[in-house]
mmCIF file of C-alpha atoms and ligand atoms in Angstrom:
data_model
loop_
_atom_site.group_PDB
_atom_site.id
_atom_site.type_symbol
_atom_site.label_atom_id
_atom_site.label_comp_id
_atom_site.label_asym_id
_atom_site.label_seq_id
_atom_site.Cartn_x
_atom_site.Cartn_y
_atom_site.Cartn_z
ATOM 1 C CA MET U 1 3.790 127.404 -105.545
ATOM 2 C CA ARG U 2 5.998 130.256 -105.939
ATOM 3 C CA ILE U 3 9.818 130.351 -107.067
ATOM 4 C CA TRP U 4 12.070 132.575 -107.944
ATOM 5 C CA LEU U 5 13.158 132.997 -111.162
ATOM 6 C CA ASP U 6 15.596 135.865 -112.175
ATOM 7 C CA GLY U 7 15.608 138.258 -109.609
ATOM 8 C CA GLY U 8 12.349 137.415 -107.878
ATOM 9 C CA LEU U 9 8.813 135.213 -106.420
ATOM 10 C CA ARG U 10 7.011 134.171 -109.214
ATOM 11 C CA ASP U 11 3.611 132.202 -109.262
ATOM 12 C CA LEU U 12 4.681 129.645 -111.402
ATOM 13 C CA ASP U 13 1.645 129.232 -113.707
ATOM 14 C CA SER U 14 3.218 132.992 -114.622
ATOM 15 C CA ALA U 15 7.214 132.244 -114.637
ATOM 16 C CA ARG U 16 8.701 132.625 -117.305
ATOM 17 C CA VAL U 17 11.950 131.834 -119.907
ATOM 18 C CA SER U 18 12.856 131.712 -123.098
ATOM 19 C CA VAL U 19 12.467 129.269 -125.694
ATOM 20 C CA PHE U 20 15.546 129.124 -126.720
ATOM 21 C CA ASP U 21 17.332 129.287 -123.131
ATOM 22 C CA HIS U 22 20.124 127.506 -123.451
ATOM 23 C CA GLY U 23 19.415 125.038 -120.907
ATOM 24 C CA LEU U 24 16.807 124.287 -123.062
ATOM 25 C CA THR U 25 17.697 123.918 -126.787
ATOM 26 C CA VAL U 26 21.613 122.711 -125.805
ATOM 27 C CA GLY U 27 21.667 121.475 -122.226
ATOM 28 C CA ASP U 28 24.464 124.318 -121.061
ATOM 29 C CA GLY U 29 23.237 124.478 -118.049
ATOM 30 C CA ILE U 30 24.488 123.100 -114.139
ATOM 31 C CA PHE U 31 21.510 122.540 -111.089
ATOM 32 C CA GLU U 32 21.399 121.630 -107.189
ATOM 33 C CA THR U 33 19.264 119.362 -104.925
ATOM 34 C CA VAL U 34 19.416 120.667 -101.649
ATOM 35 C CA LYS U 35 17.188 118.893 -99.482
ATOM 36 C CA ALA U 36 15.942 120.555 -96.803
ATOM 37 C CA VAL U 37 14.201 119.869 -93.605
ATOM 38 C CA ASP U 38 11.441 121.807 -91.984
ATOM 39 C CA GLY U 39 11.912 124.875 -93.928
ATOM 40 C CA THR U 40 16.501 124.657 -93.792
ATOM 41 C CA PRO U 41 18.927 123.331 -96.922
ATOM 42 C CA PHE U 42 20.834 121.300 -95.719
ATOM 43 C CA ALA U 43 24.748 121.277 -96.181
ATOM 44 C CA LEU U 44 23.467 124.777 -98.690
ATOM 45 C CA THR U 45 26.828 125.710 -98.298
ATOM 46 C CA ARG U 46 28.624 122.990 -99.732
ATOM 47 C CA HIS U 47 26.194 123.380 -102.662
ATOM 48 C CA LEU U 48 27.147 126.498 -103.634
ATOM 49 C CA ASP U 49 30.566 126.015 -103.454
ATOM 50 C CA ARG U 50 30.099 123.099 -105.958
ATOM 51 C CA LEU U 51 27.743 124.608 -108.393
ATOM 52 C CA THR U 52 30.169 127.180 -108.504
ATOM 53 C CA ARG U 53 33.017 124.827 -110.029
ATOM 54 C CA SER U 54 30.451 124.106 -112.355
ATOM 55 C CA ALA U 55 29.715 127.140 -113.226
ATOM 56 C CA ARG U 56 33.761 127.432 -113.800
ATOM 57 C CA GLY U 57 33.657 124.041 -115.163
ATOM 58 C CA LEU U 58 31.245 125.323 -118.451
ATOM 59 C CA GLY U 59 33.016 128.855 -118.184
ATOM 60 C CA LEU U 60 29.175 130.568 -117.669
ATOM 61 C CA PRO U 61 30.217 133.794 -114.962
ATOM 62 C CA GLU U 62 29.517 132.134 -111.205
ATOM 63 C CA PRO U 63 26.259 132.197 -109.768
ATOM 64 C CA ASP U 64 26.143 135.107 -106.520
ATOM 65 C CA HIS U 65 25.832 133.332 -103.557
ATOM 66 C CA ASP U 66 24.234 135.381 -101.206
ATOM 67 C CA GLU U 67 21.593 136.168 -104.514
ATOM 68 C CA VAL U 68 21.301 131.886 -104.180
ATOM 69 C CA ARG U 69 20.786 131.887 -100.865
ATOM 70 C CA ARG U 70 17.896 135.049 -100.871
ATOM 71 C CA ALA U 71 16.939 132.826 -103.762
ATOM 72 C CA CYS U 72 16.184 129.632 -101.000
ATOM 73 C CA ALA U 73 15.458 131.317 -97.953
ATOM 74 C CA ALA U 74 12.457 133.066 -99.825
ATOM 75 C CA VAL U 75 11.329 129.809 -101.298
ATOM 76 C CA LEU U 76 10.916 128.199 -98.312
ATOM 77 C CA GLU U 77 9.232 130.625 -96.936
ATOM 78 C CA ALA U 78 6.259 130.814 -99.639
ATOM 79 C CA ASN U 79 6.417 126.882 -99.784
ATOM 80 C CA PRO U 80 5.746 125.123 -96.163
ATOM 81 C CA MET U 81 6.857 121.595 -95.565
ATOM 82 C CA PRO U 82 8.699 119.832 -94.000
ATOM 83 C CA LEU U 83 10.398 118.067 -96.700
ATOM 84 C CA GLY U 84 11.447 119.738 -99.804
ATOM 85 C CA ARG U 85 14.006 119.568 -102.728
ATOM 86 C CA LEU U 86 15.056 122.498 -103.995
ATOM 87 C CA ARG U 87 15.736 122.950 -107.611
ATOM 88 C CA ILE U 88 18.517 125.297 -107.829
ATOM 89 C CA THR U 89 19.039 125.711 -112.379
ATOM 90 C CA TYR U 90 21.501 128.129 -113.613
ATOM 91 C CA THR U 91 21.250 127.936 -117.523
ATOM 92 C CA GLY U 92 23.245 130.005 -120.097
ATOM 93 C CA GLY U 93 20.269 131.228 -120.488
ATOM 94 C CA HIS U 94 18.920 132.298 -123.923
ATOM 95 C CA GLY U 95 21.453 132.285 -126.574
ATOM 96 C CA PRO U 96 21.334 131.797 -131.006
ATOM 97 C CA LEU U 97 20.165 128.495 -132.201
ATOM 98 C CA GLY U 98 22.947 126.740 -132.358
ATOM 99 C CA SER U 99 26.117 126.286 -129.162
ATOM 100 C CA ASP U 100 27.331 129.572 -129.413
ATOM 101 C CA ARG U 101 26.156 131.687 -125.931
ATOM 102 C CA GLY U 102 23.985 134.708 -126.452
ATOM 103 C CA GLU U 103 24.304 138.015 -124.703
ATOM 104 C CA HIS U 104 21.279 137.780 -122.383
ATOM 105 C CA GLY U 105 23.719 135.885 -119.155
ATOM 106 C CA PRO U 106 22.359 132.690 -116.845
ATOM 107 C CA THR U 107 19.308 132.280 -116.116
ATOM 108 C CA LEU U 108 18.380 131.218 -112.825
ATOM 109 C CA VAL U 109 15.985 129.631 -111.131
ATOM 110 C CA VAL U 110 14.850 128.639 -107.665
ATOM 111 C CA ALA U 111 11.978 125.344 -106.784
ATOM 112 C CA LEU U 112 10.949 123.429 -104.510
ATOM 113 C CA GLY U 113 8.948 120.434 -104.108
ATOM 114 C CA SER U 114 8.328 117.898 -101.491
ATOM 115 C CA THR U 115 9.304 114.854 -101.082
ATOM 116 C CA THR U 116 9.601 111.705 -98.488
ATOM 117 C CA ARG U 117 12.411 109.931 -96.911
ATOM 118 C CA ARG U 118 13.595 107.007 -99.006
ATOM 119 C CA PRO U 119 13.441 103.999 -98.141
ATOM 120 C CA ASP U 120 16.042 101.694 -95.950
ATOM 121 C CA SER U 121 17.006 99.577 -99.053
ATOM 122 C CA THR U 122 16.691 99.662 -101.959
ATOM 123 C CA ALA U 123 17.820 97.367 -105.984
ATOM 124 C CA VAL U 124 19.755 98.852 -108.217
ATOM 125 C CA ILE U 125 21.488 97.222 -111.930
ATOM 126 C CA THR U 126 24.641 97.489 -114.373
ATOM 127 C CA VAL U 127 23.700 99.351 -116.630
ATOM 128 C CA PRO U 128 26.462 98.316 -119.911
ATOM 129 C CA TRP U 129 26.703 102.303 -120.667
ATOM 130 C CA THR U 130 30.631 104.325 -119.217
ATOM 131 C CA ARG U 131 31.364 106.588 -117.718
ATOM 132 C CA ASN U 132 33.640 109.491 -119.304
ATOM 133 C CA GLU U 133 36.664 109.869 -116.845
ATOM 134 C CA ARG U 134 38.060 112.543 -118.906
ATOM 135 C CA GLY U 135 35.684 114.489 -120.197
ATOM 136 C CA ALA U 136 34.652 117.982 -121.038
ATOM 137 C CA LEU U 137 32.009 117.776 -117.900
ATOM 138 C CA THR U 138 33.372 114.651 -116.045
ATOM 139 C CA GLY U 139 32.411 116.021 -112.222
ATOM 140 C CA LEU U 140 29.990 119.311 -113.499
ATOM 141 C CA LYS U 141 26.327 118.769 -112.104
ATOM 142 C CA THR U 142 25.449 119.243 -115.813
ATOM 143 C CA THR U 143 21.841 119.576 -116.552
ATOM 144 C CA SER U 144 23.061 117.084 -119.205
ATOM 145 C CA TYR U 145 21.475 114.524 -117.128
ATOM 146 C CA ALA U 146 19.634 112.741 -120.687
ATOM 147 C CA GLU U 147 21.842 109.367 -120.248
ATOM 148 C CA ASN U 148 20.767 109.563 -116.875
ATOM 149 C CA VAL U 149 16.903 109.612 -117.570
ATOM 150 C CA VAL U 150 18.125 106.637 -120.095
ATOM 151 C CA ALA U 151 19.143 104.197 -117.186
ATOM 152 C CA LEU U 152 17.056 105.714 -114.271
ATOM 153 C CA ALA U 153 14.206 104.025 -117.093
ATOM 154 C CA ARG U 154 15.906 100.761 -117.256
ATOM 155 C CA ALA U 155 16.259 100.625 -113.686
ATOM 156 C CA HIS U 156 12.731 101.350 -112.889
ATOM 157 C CA GLN U 157 12.278 98.210 -115.894
ATOM 158 C CA HIS U 158 13.588 96.100 -113.808
ATOM 159 C CA GLY U 159 12.124 96.834 -110.210
ATOM 160 C CA ALA U 160 15.260 98.961 -108.743
ATOM 161 C CA SER U 161 15.531 102.510 -107.844
ATOM 162 C CA GLU U 162 19.040 102.759 -109.342
ATOM 163 C CA ALA U 163 20.894 102.185 -112.022
ATOM 164 C CA LEU U 164 24.952 101.985 -111.333
ATOM 165 C CA PHE U 165 27.932 103.268 -115.050
ATOM 166 C CA GLY U 166 31.236 101.631 -115.076
ATOM 167 C CA ASN U 167 33.779 103.617 -116.866
ATOM 168 C CA THR U 168 35.577 104.130 -119.803
ATOM 169 C CA VAL U 169 38.809 101.344 -118.336
ATOM 170 C CA GLY U 170 36.661 99.326 -116.635
ATOM 171 C CA GLN U 171 35.701 100.533 -112.695
ATOM 172 C CA LEU U 172 32.944 100.707 -111.433
ATOM 173 C CA CYS U 173 31.863 104.633 -111.124
ATOM 174 C CA GLU U 174 28.191 105.838 -109.666
ATOM 175 C CA GLY U 175 24.862 105.906 -109.906
ATOM 176 C CA THR U 176 22.642 108.270 -111.858
ATOM 177 C CA GLY U 177 22.449 110.039 -109.042
ATOM 178 C CA SER U 178 23.717 108.547 -106.525
ATOM 179 C CA ASN U 179 27.794 107.173 -105.518
ATOM 180 C CA VAL U 180 28.407 103.761 -105.095
ATOM 181 C CA PHE U 181 29.900 102.288 -101.826
ATOM 182 C CA VAL U 182 31.456 98.703 -101.015
ATOM 183 C CA VAL U 183 32.599 97.130 -97.719
ATOM 184 C CA LEU U 184 35.175 94.647 -98.867
ATOM 185 C CA ASP U 185 36.535 92.700 -94.866
ATOM 186 C CA GLY U 186 35.598 95.329 -92.795
ATOM 187 C CA GLU U 187 36.336 98.797 -95.193
ATOM 188 C CA ILE U 188 34.223 101.003 -96.678
ATOM 189 C CA HIS U 189 35.988 101.852 -100.721
ATOM 190 C CA THR U 190 34.713 104.462 -103.054
ATOM 191 C CA PRO U 191 35.370 105.166 -106.436
ATOM 192 C CA PRO U 192 37.397 108.296 -106.253
ATOM 193 C CA VAL U 193 36.404 110.773 -108.414
ATOM 194 C CA THR U 194 38.904 109.953 -110.703
ATOM 195 C CA SER U 195 36.794 107.658 -111.994
ATOM 196 C CA GLY U 196 34.267 110.101 -113.557
ATOM 197 C CA CYS U 197 31.860 110.590 -110.596
ATOM 198 C CA LEU U 198 29.692 113.934 -109.502
ATOM 199 C CA PRO U 199 32.516 114.645 -106.480
ATOM 200 C CA GLY U 200 29.043 114.009 -103.757
ATOM 201 C CA ILE U 201 28.042 115.770 -101.023
ATOM 202 C CA THR U 202 26.216 112.830 -99.078
ATOM 203 C CA ARG U 203 29.433 111.057 -100.295
ATOM 204 C CA ALA U 204 32.283 113.794 -98.809
ATOM 205 C CA LEU U 205 30.476 113.863 -95.162
ATOM 206 C CA VAL U 206 30.692 109.964 -94.617
ATOM 207 C CA VAL U 207 33.723 109.723 -96.514
ATOM 208 C CA GLU U 208 35.116 112.569 -93.640
ATOM 209 C CA TRP U 209 32.678 110.771 -91.355
ATOM 210 C CA THR U 210 33.382 107.077 -90.929
ATOM 211 C CA GLY U 211 37.086 107.097 -92.945
ATOM 212 C CA ALA U 212 35.704 105.443 -95.700
ATOM 213 C CA LYS U 213 38.456 104.604 -98.531
ATOM 214 C CA GLU U 214 39.160 106.004 -102.666
ATOM 215 C CA THR U 215 39.738 103.132 -103.737
ATOM 216 C CA ASP U 216 40.244 102.006 -107.622
ATOM 217 C CA LEU U 217 36.978 99.641 -107.057
ATOM 218 C CA PRO U 218 37.189 96.856 -110.694
ATOM 219 C CA LEU U 219 33.209 97.126 -111.467
ATOM 220 C CA ASP U 220 33.160 93.410 -111.187
ATOM 221 C CA VAL U 221 33.780 94.279 -107.366
ATOM 222 C CA LEU U 222 29.800 94.626 -107.017
ATOM 223 C CA ARG U 223 29.606 90.583 -107.163
ATOM 224 C CA ARG U 224 31.740 90.147 -104.654
ATOM 225 C CA ALA U 225 31.395 92.872 -101.963
ATOM 226 C CA ASP U 226 30.684 92.031 -98.745
ATOM 227 C CA GLU U 227 28.118 95.077 -98.504
ATOM 228 C CA VAL U 228 26.953 97.706 -100.270
ATOM 229 C CA PHE U 229 25.242 100.723 -100.652
ATOM 230 C CA LEU U 230 24.226 104.885 -101.840
ATOM 231 C CA THR U 231 25.153 107.953 -101.109
ATOM 232 C CA SER U 232 23.320 111.374 -102.176
ATOM 233 C CA THR U 233 21.168 113.936 -101.348
ATOM 234 C CA LEU U 234 17.632 112.258 -101.554
ATOM 235 C CA ARG U 235 18.633 109.403 -99.814
ATOM 236 C CA ASP U 236 21.193 109.863 -97.069
ATOM 237 C CA VAL U 237 22.965 106.909 -96.575
ATOM 238 C CA GLN U 238 21.258 103.841 -98.383
ATOM 239 C CA ALA U 239 21.677 99.750 -98.659
ATOM 240 C CA VAL U 240 21.221 97.693 -101.539
ATOM 241 C CA HIS U 241 19.635 94.392 -100.968
ATOM 242 C CA ARG U 242 20.073 93.226 -105.011
ATOM 243 C CA ILE U 243 22.470 93.785 -107.623
ATOM 244 C CA ASP U 244 21.269 92.673 -110.690
ATOM 245 C CA ASP U 245 20.860 88.751 -109.781
ATOM 246 C CA ARG U 246 22.516 88.995 -106.734
ATOM 247 C CA GLU U 247 21.200 89.995 -103.041
ATOM 248 C CA PRO U 248 24.070 90.023 -100.475
ATOM 249 C CA ALA U 249 22.775 88.543 -96.999
ATOM 250 C CA GLY U 250 21.622 90.198 -94.360
ATOM 251 C CA THR U 251 20.860 93.444 -95.654
ATOM 252 C CA PRO U 252 21.335 96.183 -94.376
ATOM 253 C CA GLY U 253 24.770 94.729 -93.341
ATOM 254 C CA PRO U 254 26.756 96.264 -90.078
ATOM 255 C CA VAL U 255 28.672 98.187 -91.919
ATOM 256 C CA THR U 256 26.200 99.932 -93.500
ATOM 257 C CA ALA U 257 24.595 99.904 -90.100
ATOM 258 C CA LYS U 258 26.912 101.605 -88.731
ATOM 259 C CA ALA U 259 27.188 104.486 -91.491
ATOM 260 C CA MET U 260 23.511 104.808 -91.251
ATOM 261 C CA ARG U 261 23.584 105.741 -87.700
ATOM 262 C CA ILE U 262 26.646 108.239 -88.207
ATOM 263 C CA PHE U 263 25.290 109.920 -91.056
ATOM 264 C CA ASP U 264 21.625 110.798 -89.006
ATOM 265 C CA GLU U 265 23.604 111.527 -86.099
ATOM 266 C CA ARG U 266 26.176 113.808 -87.796
ATOM 267 C CA ALA U 267 23.144 115.343 -89.739
ATOM 268 C CA GLY U 268 21.061 116.247 -87.362
ATOM 269 C CA GLN U 269 23.581 117.638 -84.930
ATOM 270 C CA ASP U 270 25.190 119.816 -87.983
ATOM 271 C CA LEU U 271 22.371 121.867 -90.919
ATOM 272 C CA ASP U 272 25.197 123.033 -92.414
ATOM 273 C CA PRO U 273 27.992 120.327 -92.229
HETATM 274 N N1 PLP Z 301 26.276 111.906 -109.300
HETATM 275 C C1 PLP Z 301 25.370 111.866 -109.542
HETATM 276 C C2 PLP Z 301 24.973 111.998 -111.104
HETATM 277 C C3 PLP Z 301 24.457 113.277 -109.080
HETATM 278 O O1 PLP Z 301 22.991 113.246 -110.119
HETATM 279 C C4 PLP Z 301 24.414 113.353 -108.160
HETATM 280 C C5 PLP Z 301 23.127 113.574 -107.329
HETATM 281 O O2 PLP Z 301 22.611 114.496 -107.664
HETATM 282 C C6 PLP Z 301 25.300 112.224 -106.680
HETATM 283 C C7 PLP Z 301 25.814 111.878 -107.267
HETATM 284 C C8 PLP Z 301 25.352 111.969 -105.289
HETATM 285 O O3 PLP Z 301 25.544 113.373 -105.325
HETATM 286 P P1 PLP Z 301 25.080 114.210 -103.510
HETATM 287 O O4 PLP Z 301 24.914 113.497 -102.768
HETATM 288 O O5 PLP Z 301 26.294 115.134 -103.828
HETATM 289 O O6 PLP Z 301 23.362 114.732 -103.780
#
C-alpha cells in the first residue's frame, strides 16, 4: 500500500507522522471519505469544497485543492482496485501537548482502502445520545469521531449497521456516518442541516435528484414512517428494513426503490456531479 503524506507517495510501513500531531492528541483535524470507482473518484469537487468549509470552521489553513487532487490521483494509480474508499485526512499538525496549535502547519494524508458495494437494505438502531445542533463543530467533518465509534459499536451489538441520533430538541438528525430520509404519504423528507447533521454529499444529490424536502422531523417519526432509507458515500441509497424492533413492510418500499434507481442512474452518468 502506497499512501500520500506531506508532498509525496510513501510506503505505508515507512510513512510517519509526529506522535504530537494534533489529529492524534486532540482530534484537531478534518477528513473526507471519497468513493473511487475503477480508479476515478466520485464527486471529488463537492468533497474538496466540504473539506475547505471544514478547514475554515476549524480555523485551519485552507487545503490546496490541486495538491489534494494530485495526491488522490497518485494514490489511486499506485493502488489499483475496482471499488476503493479514499480517505483524505488533514490535521492541525505537530503541536504542543495542549490545545494550542504549533507552528508546523497541517499534515495531509491520503490513503486508500478497498471496499465492496453495501447491501440494498440494513437494520438501524436509535441511540439516547444527542447531536448538538449549535456546537462549534456542528456540520463540519472533523476527526473527532469517538462518539460515532461508541454509537456504531452499540449498533453492531444489536445486529444493526447504523445508529441514528436525535438532536438536543428531540428532532431526528443523522447516523454515525450517514444521513437519514423518511417517506411520509409518498413524499420524501430529510432533516435540514439546522438539525445538526453533516451536510452529506449523497444527501445533497438525493435532495436535488428526487425533490426530497428538508423538514424538521420529531425523532419518533421513525415509528410511523412508511419507508426509511440512509444515504452516504459508501452506502449510496440504502433501504432500512429494521428500526429498533420495528420492521416496515416490504423493504425497499416503492419510493425508496425509485430513489435508489435514480441515484444509480445519475451517478453512473456523471462522476463529478
Ligand atoms: N453524517 C456523518 C456524521 C458522516 O460521517 C457522513 C459520512 O461519512 C454522512 C453523514 C454522509 O455524508 P456523505 O454522503 O458525504 O458521505
